[in-house]
Tab-separated table of C-alpha atoms in Angstrom:
chain	number	residue	atom	x	y	z
A	9	UNK	CA	-34.237	-14.113	65.564
A	10	UNK	CA	-34.534	-15.941	68.771
A	11	UNK	CA	-34.009	-12.764	70.820
A	12	UNK	CA	-36.793	-10.762	68.694
A	13	UNK	CA	-39.936	-9.322	70.439
A	14	UNK	CA	-42.831	-8.740	68.320
A	15	UNK	CA	-45.420	-6.394	69.349
A	16	UNK	CA	-48.728	-6.716	68.200
A	17	UNK	CA	-51.152	-3.604	68.211
A	18	UNK	CA	-54.281	-2.253	66.540
A	19	UNK	CA	-53.698	-0.022	63.849
A	20	UNK	CA	-52.596	2.359	62.445
A	21	UNK	CA	-49.258	1.519	62.348
A	22	UNK	CA	-47.140	4.721	61.666
A	23	UNK	CA	-43.412	5.227	62.994
A	24	UNK	CA	-42.243	8.605	63.224
A	25	UNK	CA	-38.838	10.221	65.163
A	26	UNK	CA	-40.987	13.380	65.513
A	27	UNK	CA	-42.033	13.878	69.341
A	28	UNK	CA	-44.026	16.766	70.913
A	29	UNK	CA	-40.981	18.322	72.378
A	30	UNK	CA	-39.052	17.916	68.997
A	31	UNK	CA	-41.939	20.042	67.296
A	32	UNK	CA	-42.651	22.707	69.956
A	33	UNK	CA	-38.487	23.407	69.816
A	34	UNK	CA	-38.768	23.596	66.133
A	35	UNK	CA	-41.232	26.225	66.370
A	36	UNK	CA	-39.416	28.037	69.219
A	37	UNK	CA	-36.548	28.147	66.636
A	38	UNK	CA	-38.750	29.547	63.920
A	39	UNK	CA	-39.822	32.315	66.229
A	40	UNK	CA	-35.980	33.565	66.856
A	41	UNK	CA	-36.319	35.708	63.575
A	42	UNK	CA	-39.211	37.453	64.327
A	43	UNK	CA	-37.983	37.991	68.021
A	44	UNK	CA	-34.642	39.049	66.917
A	45	UNK	CA	-36.234	41.708	64.707
A	46	UNK	CA	-38.296	42.844	67.179
A	47	UNK	CA	-35.823	43.328	69.635
A	48	UNK	CA	-33.327	44.981	67.045
A	49	UNK	CA	-36.209	47.618	66.183
A	50	UNK	CA	-37.770	48.307	69.318
A	51	UNK	CA	-35.009	47.761	71.897
A	52	UNK	CA	-34.144	46.029	75.361
A	53	UNK	CA	-37.488	46.552	76.901
A	54	UNK	CA	-38.750	44.368	74.022
A	55	UNK	CA	-36.473	41.469	75.401
A	56	UNK	CA	-37.605	41.805	78.776
A	57	UNK	CA	-41.294	41.405	78.092
A	58	UNK	CA	-40.358	38.602	75.920
A	59	UNK	CA	-38.454	37.107	78.752
A	60	UNK	CA	-41.208	37.988	81.332
A	61	UNK	CA	-43.854	36.391	79.252
A	62	UNK	CA	-42.160	33.333	78.865
A	63	UNK	CA	-41.136	33.152	82.353
A	64	UNK	CA	-44.725	33.677	83.739
A	65	UNK	CA	-45.917	30.990	81.192
A	66	UNK	CA	-43.566	28.393	82.533
A	67	UNK	CA	-44.241	29.268	86.236
A	68	UNK	CA	-47.930	29.016	85.875
A	69	UNK	CA	-48.047	25.653	84.028
A	70	UNK	CA	-45.796	24.402	86.686
A	71	UNK	CA	-47.887	25.559	89.336
A	72	UNK	CA	-51.135	24.314	87.745
A	73	UNK	CA	-49.492	20.726	87.282
A	74	UNK	CA	-48.304	20.506	90.767
A	75	UNK	CA	-51.560	21.481	91.985
A	76	UNK	CA	-53.526	19.077	90.163
A	77	UNK	CA	-50.784	16.264	90.924
A	78	UNK	CA	-49.608	15.917	87.285
A	79	UNK	CA	-46.300	15.350	85.857
A	80	UNK	CA	-44.409	18.784	85.225
A	81	UNK	CA	-43.962	19.094	81.645
A	82	UNK	CA	-42.749	22.699	81.248
A	83	UNK	CA	-39.668	21.250	79.459
A	84	UNK	CA	-41.596	19.861	76.664
A	85	UNK	CA	-41.373	23.777	75.280
A	86	UNK	CA	-45.383	24.093	75.071
A	87	UNK	CA	-45.524	26.760	77.916
A	88	UNK	CA	-42.325	28.484	76.405
A	89	UNK	CA	-44.119	28.760	72.814
A	90	UNK	CA	-47.285	30.277	74.659
A	91	UNK	CA	-45.212	33.058	76.597
A	92	UNK	CA	-43.406	33.767	73.146
A	93	UNK	CA	-46.140	34.058	71.152
A	94	UNK	CA	-48.040	35.977	73.464
A	95	UNK	CA	-45.469	38.404	74.047
A	96	UNK	CA	-44.595	38.655	70.115
A	97	UNK	CA	-48.334	39.881	69.812
A	98	UNK	CA	-47.608	42.695	72.458
A	99	UNK	CA	-46.575	45.942	72.158
A	100	UNK	CA	-42.776	46.850	72.727
A	101	UNK	CA	-43.173	48.795	75.867
A	102	UNK	CA	-45.611	46.944	77.498
A	103	UNK	CA	-45.523	46.595	81.373
A	104	UNK	CA	-43.605	43.530	82.419
A	105	UNK	CA	-46.435	42.866	84.955
A	106	UNK	CA	-48.874	42.958	82.647
A	107	UNK	CA	-47.082	40.663	80.343
A	108	UNK	CA	-46.490	38.004	83.362
A	109	UNK	CA	-50.417	38.333	84.259
A	110	UNK	CA	-51.331	37.540	80.357
A	111	UNK	CA	-48.839	35.090	80.072
A	112	UNK	CA	-50.873	33.455	83.420
A	113	UNK	CA	-54.271	33.725	82.194
A	114	UNK	CA	-52.894	32.027	78.518
A	115	UNK	CA	-51.805	29.313	80.194
A	116	UNK	CA	-54.149	28.942	83.170
A	117	UNK	CA	-57.644	30.015	81.364
A	118	UNK	CA	-56.620	28.990	78.156
A	119	UNK	CA	-54.928	25.555	78.487
A	120	UNK	CA	-54.501	24.025	81.726
A	121	UNK	CA	-58.687	24.755	82.997
A	122	UNK	CA	-59.108	22.159	79.868
A	123	UNK	CA	-56.923	19.719	81.085
A	124	UNK	CA	-53.465	20.570	79.522
A	125	UNK	CA	-51.813	20.313	75.963
A	126	UNK	CA	-53.867	18.514	73.563
A	127	UNK	CA	-57.717	19.860	75.290
A	128	UNK	CA	-57.490	23.305	74.670
A	129	UNK	CA	-60.124	24.340	72.228
A	130	UNK	CA	-58.693	27.978	71.589
A	131	UNK	CA	-54.986	29.134	71.065
A	132	UNK	CA	-53.879	30.091	74.643
A	133	UNK	CA	-51.727	32.944	73.369
A	134	UNK	CA	-54.934	34.518	71.868
A	135	UNK	CA	-56.773	33.949	74.920
A	136	UNK	CA	-54.153	35.616	76.751
A	137	UNK	CA	-54.041	38.685	74.518
A	138	UNK	CA	-57.918	39.012	74.042
A	139	UNK	CA	-57.956	39.072	77.971
A	140	UNK	CA	-55.046	41.795	77.988
A	141	UNK	CA	-57.079	43.863	75.314
A	142	UNK	CA	-60.131	44.116	77.688
A	143	UNK	CA	-58.128	44.407	81.117
A	144	UNK	CA	-55.422	46.993	79.542
A	145	UNK	CA	-56.628	48.540	76.373
A	146	UNK	CA	-54.538	51.674	76.701
A	147	UNK	CA	-51.407	49.534	77.127
A	148	UNK	CA	-52.354	47.198	74.675
A	149	UNK	CA	-52.837	50.150	71.757
A	150	UNK	CA	-49.666	52.137	72.764
A	151	UNK	CA	-47.009	51.958	70.090
A	152	UNK	CA	-43.547	52.881	69.580
A	153	UNK	CA	-41.965	54.088	66.149
A	154	UNK	CA	-38.804	51.872	65.599
A	155	UNK	CA	-37.254	55.088	63.829
A	156	UNK	CA	-37.210	57.563	66.646
A	157	UNK	CA	-38.480	56.162	69.488
A	158	UNK	CA	-41.679	58.163	70.252
A	159	UNK	CA	-45.352	57.003	69.929
A	160	UNK	CA	-47.322	56.249	66.880
A	161	UNK	CA	-49.885	54.489	65.505
A	162	UNK	CA	-49.630	51.470	63.396
A	163	UNK	CA	-49.645	51.170	59.672
A	164	UNK	CA	-53.415	50.109	59.876
A	165	UNK	CA	-54.270	52.460	62.357
A	166	UNK	CA	-52.696	55.255	60.189
A	167	UNK	CA	-54.881	53.929	57.243
A	168	UNK	CA	-57.826	53.717	59.235
A	169	UNK	CA	-57.993	56.683	61.005
A	170	UNK	CA	-55.778	58.788	58.925
A	171	UNK	CA	-55.686	57.814	55.560
A	172	UNK	CA	-52.429	57.416	55.722
A	173	UNK	CA	-50.467	54.473	53.805
A	174	UNK	CA	-46.948	52.745	54.553
A	175	UNK	CA	-44.502	51.834	51.669
A	176	UNK	CA	-44.062	48.257	51.059
A	177	UNK	CA	-40.184	48.053	51.865
A	178	UNK	CA	-40.998	49.203	55.596
A	179	UNK	CA	-44.009	46.789	56.157
A	180	UNK	CA	-41.756	44.116	54.408
A	181	UNK	CA	-38.577	44.558	56.865
A	182	UNK	CA	-40.494	45.599	59.851
A	183	UNK	CA	-39.634	49.285	60.122
A	184	UNK	CA	-43.159	50.247	61.309
A	185	UNK	CA	-45.140	50.662	64.785
A	186	UNK	CA	-47.053	47.377	66.060
A	187	UNK	CA	-46.391	44.519	68.271
A	188	UNK	CA	-43.283	43.290	68.919
A	189	UNK	CA	-43.106	40.183	66.705
A	190	UNK	CA	-45.584	41.112	63.957
A	191	UNK	CA	-44.262	44.094	62.052
A	192	UNK	CA	-41.260	42.088	60.326
A	193	UNK	CA	-42.589	40.230	57.499
A	194	UNK	CA	-39.493	38.977	56.164
A	195	UNK	CA	-38.943	37.513	59.508
A	196	UNK	CA	-41.935	35.617	59.828
A	197	UNK	CA	-41.565	34.118	56.515
A	198	UNK	CA	-38.221	32.815	57.073
A	199	UNK	CA	-39.514	31.012	60.148
A	200	UNK	CA	-42.610	29.710	58.671
A	201	UNK	CA	-40.241	28.290	55.597
A	202	UNK	CA	-38.356	26.511	58.211
A	203	UNK	CA	-41.658	24.917	59.590
A	204	UNK	CA	-43.187	24.191	56.350
A	205	UNK	CA	-40.078	22.488	55.346
A	206	UNK	CA	-39.922	20.183	57.964
A	207	UNK	CA	-43.641	19.203	57.522
A	208	UNK	CA	-44.728	20.543	60.893
A	209	UNK	CA	-47.189	23.066	59.509
A	210	UNK	CA	-49.886	22.200	56.586
A	211	UNK	CA	-49.634	25.270	53.819
A	212	UNK	CA	-53.612	24.952	53.429
A	213	UNK	CA	-54.123	27.123	56.165
A	214	UNK	CA	-51.917	29.633	55.985
A	215	UNK	CA	-52.352	29.750	52.021
A	216	UNK	CA	-56.189	30.008	52.254
A	217	UNK	CA	-56.246	32.457	54.916
A	218	UNK	CA	-54.087	35.062	53.189
A	219	UNK	CA	-55.476	34.223	49.746
A	220	UNK	CA	-58.947	35.200	51.138
A	221	UNK	CA	-57.650	38.488	52.687
A	222	UNK	CA	-55.762	38.990	49.301
A	223	UNK	CA	-58.809	38.445	46.900
A	224	UNK	CA	-61.357	39.842	48.987
A	225	UNK	CA	-59.152	43.389	49.694
A	226	UNK	CA	-58.854	43.452	45.957
A	227	UNK	CA	-62.641	43.069	45.069
A	228	UNK	CA	-63.670	45.628	47.694
A	229	UNK	CA	-61.166	48.035	46.322
A	230	UNK	CA	-58.288	48.087	49.089
A	231	UNK	CA	-54.187	47.335	48.750
A	232	UNK	CA	-54.332	43.667	48.770
A	233	UNK	CA	-50.199	43.930	49.682
A	234	UNK	CA	-50.635	46.460	52.290
A	235	UNK	CA	-52.963	44.534	54.098
A	236	UNK	CA	-51.104	40.904	53.703
A	237	UNK	CA	-47.850	42.921	55.110
A	238	UNK	CA	-49.398	44.992	57.843
A	239	UNK	CA	-50.294	44.022	61.416
A	240	UNK	CA	-50.465	40.292	62.815
A	241	UNK	CA	-51.867	38.660	59.770
A	242	UNK	CA	-48.305	36.789	58.603
A	243	UNK	CA	-47.556	35.996	62.191
A	244	UNK	CA	-51.071	34.565	62.855
A	245	UNK	CA	-51.617	32.872	59.651
A	246	UNK	CA	-48.110	30.799	59.870
A	247	UNK	CA	-47.903	30.519	63.601
A	248	UNK	CA	-51.335	30.479	65.375
A	249	UNK	CA	-53.818	29.644	62.636
A	250	UNK	CA	-52.006	26.632	62.117
A	251	UNK	CA	-51.620	25.496	65.758
A	252	UNK	CA	-52.015	21.801	65.879
A	253	UNK	CA	-54.559	21.183	68.847
A	254	UNK	CA	-56.641	24.115	67.941
A	255	UNK	CA	-56.876	23.610	64.013
A	256	UNK	CA	-59.088	21.433	62.185
A	257	UNK	CA	-57.270	17.777	61.167
A	258	UNK	CA	-58.860	17.473	57.818
A	259	UNK	CA	-57.816	18.795	54.596
A	260	UNK	CA	-61.178	20.133	53.348
A	261	UNK	CA	-61.533	21.233	57.334
A	262	UNK	CA	-58.218	23.409	57.036
A	263	UNK	CA	-59.307	25.153	53.813
A	264	UNK	CA	-62.433	26.042	55.404
A	265	UNK	CA	-60.876	27.084	58.323
A	266	UNK	CA	-58.456	29.561	56.397
A	267	UNK	CA	-61.095	31.279	54.227
A	268	UNK	CA	-63.465	31.688	57.425
A	269	UNK	CA	-60.615	33.382	59.379
A	270	UNK	CA	-59.893	35.583	56.106
A	271	UNK	CA	-63.342	36.586	55.736
A	272	UNK	CA	-63.508	37.714	59.161
A	273	UNK	CA	-60.116	39.769	59.198
A	274	UNK	CA	-61.628	41.480	55.889
A	275	UNK	CA	-65.076	42.308	57.734
A	276	UNK	CA	-63.308	43.675	60.982
A	277	UNK	CA	-60.581	45.673	58.826
A	278	UNK	CA	-63.347	47.157	56.088
A	279	UNK	CA	-66.534	47.905	58.432
A	280	UNK	CA	-65.277	47.079	62.054
A	281	UNK	CA	-64.397	49.781	64.748
A	282	UNK	CA	-60.653	48.032	65.009
A	283	UNK	CA	-57.892	48.144	62.447
A	284	UNK	CA	-56.843	44.695	63.087
A	285	UNK	CA	-58.827	41.510	63.498
A	286	UNK	CA	-56.492	38.712	63.367
A	287	UNK	CA	-56.671	37.248	66.916
A	288	UNK	CA	-60.579	37.419	66.622
A	289	UNK	CA	-60.595	35.817	63.339
A	290	UNK	CA	-58.639	32.772	64.944
A	291	UNK	CA	-60.279	32.606	67.819
A	292	UNK	CA	-63.616	32.373	66.249
A	293	UNK	CA	-62.270	29.515	63.743
A	294	UNK	CA	-61.154	27.617	66.854
A	295	UNK	CA	-64.375	27.639	68.126
A	296	UNK	CA	-65.872	25.862	64.886
A	297	UNK	CA	-62.732	23.300	64.679
A	298	UNK	CA	-64.494	20.442	66.155
A	299	UNK	CA	-67.504	21.002	63.703
A	300	UNK	CA	-65.263	21.242	60.975
A	301	UNK	CA	-63.764	17.864	62.006
A	302	UNK	CA	-67.281	16.414	62.316
A	303	UNK	CA	-68.831	17.108	59.101
A	304	UNK	CA	-65.478	17.135	56.718
A	305	UNK	CA	-64.160	13.932	57.660
A	306	UNK	CA	-63.029	11.778	54.422
A	307	UNK	CA	-65.570	8.939	53.653
A	308	UNK	CA	-64.277	5.701	55.504
A	309	UNK	CA	-63.109	3.377	52.700
A	310	UNK	CA	-65.613	0.446	51.810
A	311	UNK	CA	-68.268	1.993	54.154
A	312	UNK	CA	-71.877	1.128	53.273
A	313	UNK	CA	-74.422	3.298	54.083
A	314	UNK	CA	-77.477	1.443	55.879
A	315	UNK	CA	-80.019	2.393	53.601
A	316	UNK	CA	-77.849	2.332	50.768
């Protein structure tokens, strides 16, 4: 007892073994199934796109921190996640230099200009994807069939433009055209189950997000199962909408975030000019996150209103 040192601090007094690095590398592990399925279906170039995007993100993060005289923190895994998530949202045949440019924009414009990890209002990977869609629309909409390697449309594109539906099993295992990491629902769900088990993501956002899309699609006479399994909805719901930095911290705010994102996806997919809508739905709700945190704060226990 004589050698025991007591540290007196203000509340809250929370002890936890988790760290930023541990959480980031757990997310990377959770993304491995979707990454492997993407490389399996689309070939070695998909692996190169992933590698180029991650490398571009790491180098950009290191350069920005060096220029700002900040500690180099590329080993914490956050830049790797940004590069990996961006790559999983790119077409399999995407030019490597464009992937590097996209990851540089994701880190530079989406994260470092705001002060780095923890200060970015929008998901950095989606900022990079939005930039690439605006800059290189042709390359961003050139899809490859995993069956014969020829160019094809995504299931959402086939349905919207030609009225052709895709069977559930192909959508579930990922044997369809699309971005590298979005096509295999089963691989995404395996990674999501790991993060839910570890407690690193809250079930409220993906549940409300996916549930809103399913209910509204059913109400408007569309196939809810097809829309749940198609496009980037699963990947976005579990791995990008749940970003700890850019999503609400309150339970009520998370419900509203997920419902709002689901409504945006349904509006774009049914009445919009684009077949998808996941990226824009999350970015729009990212912008509302400060307001959701402000107006959904739980009442402070014991607080008395001034005029109460």
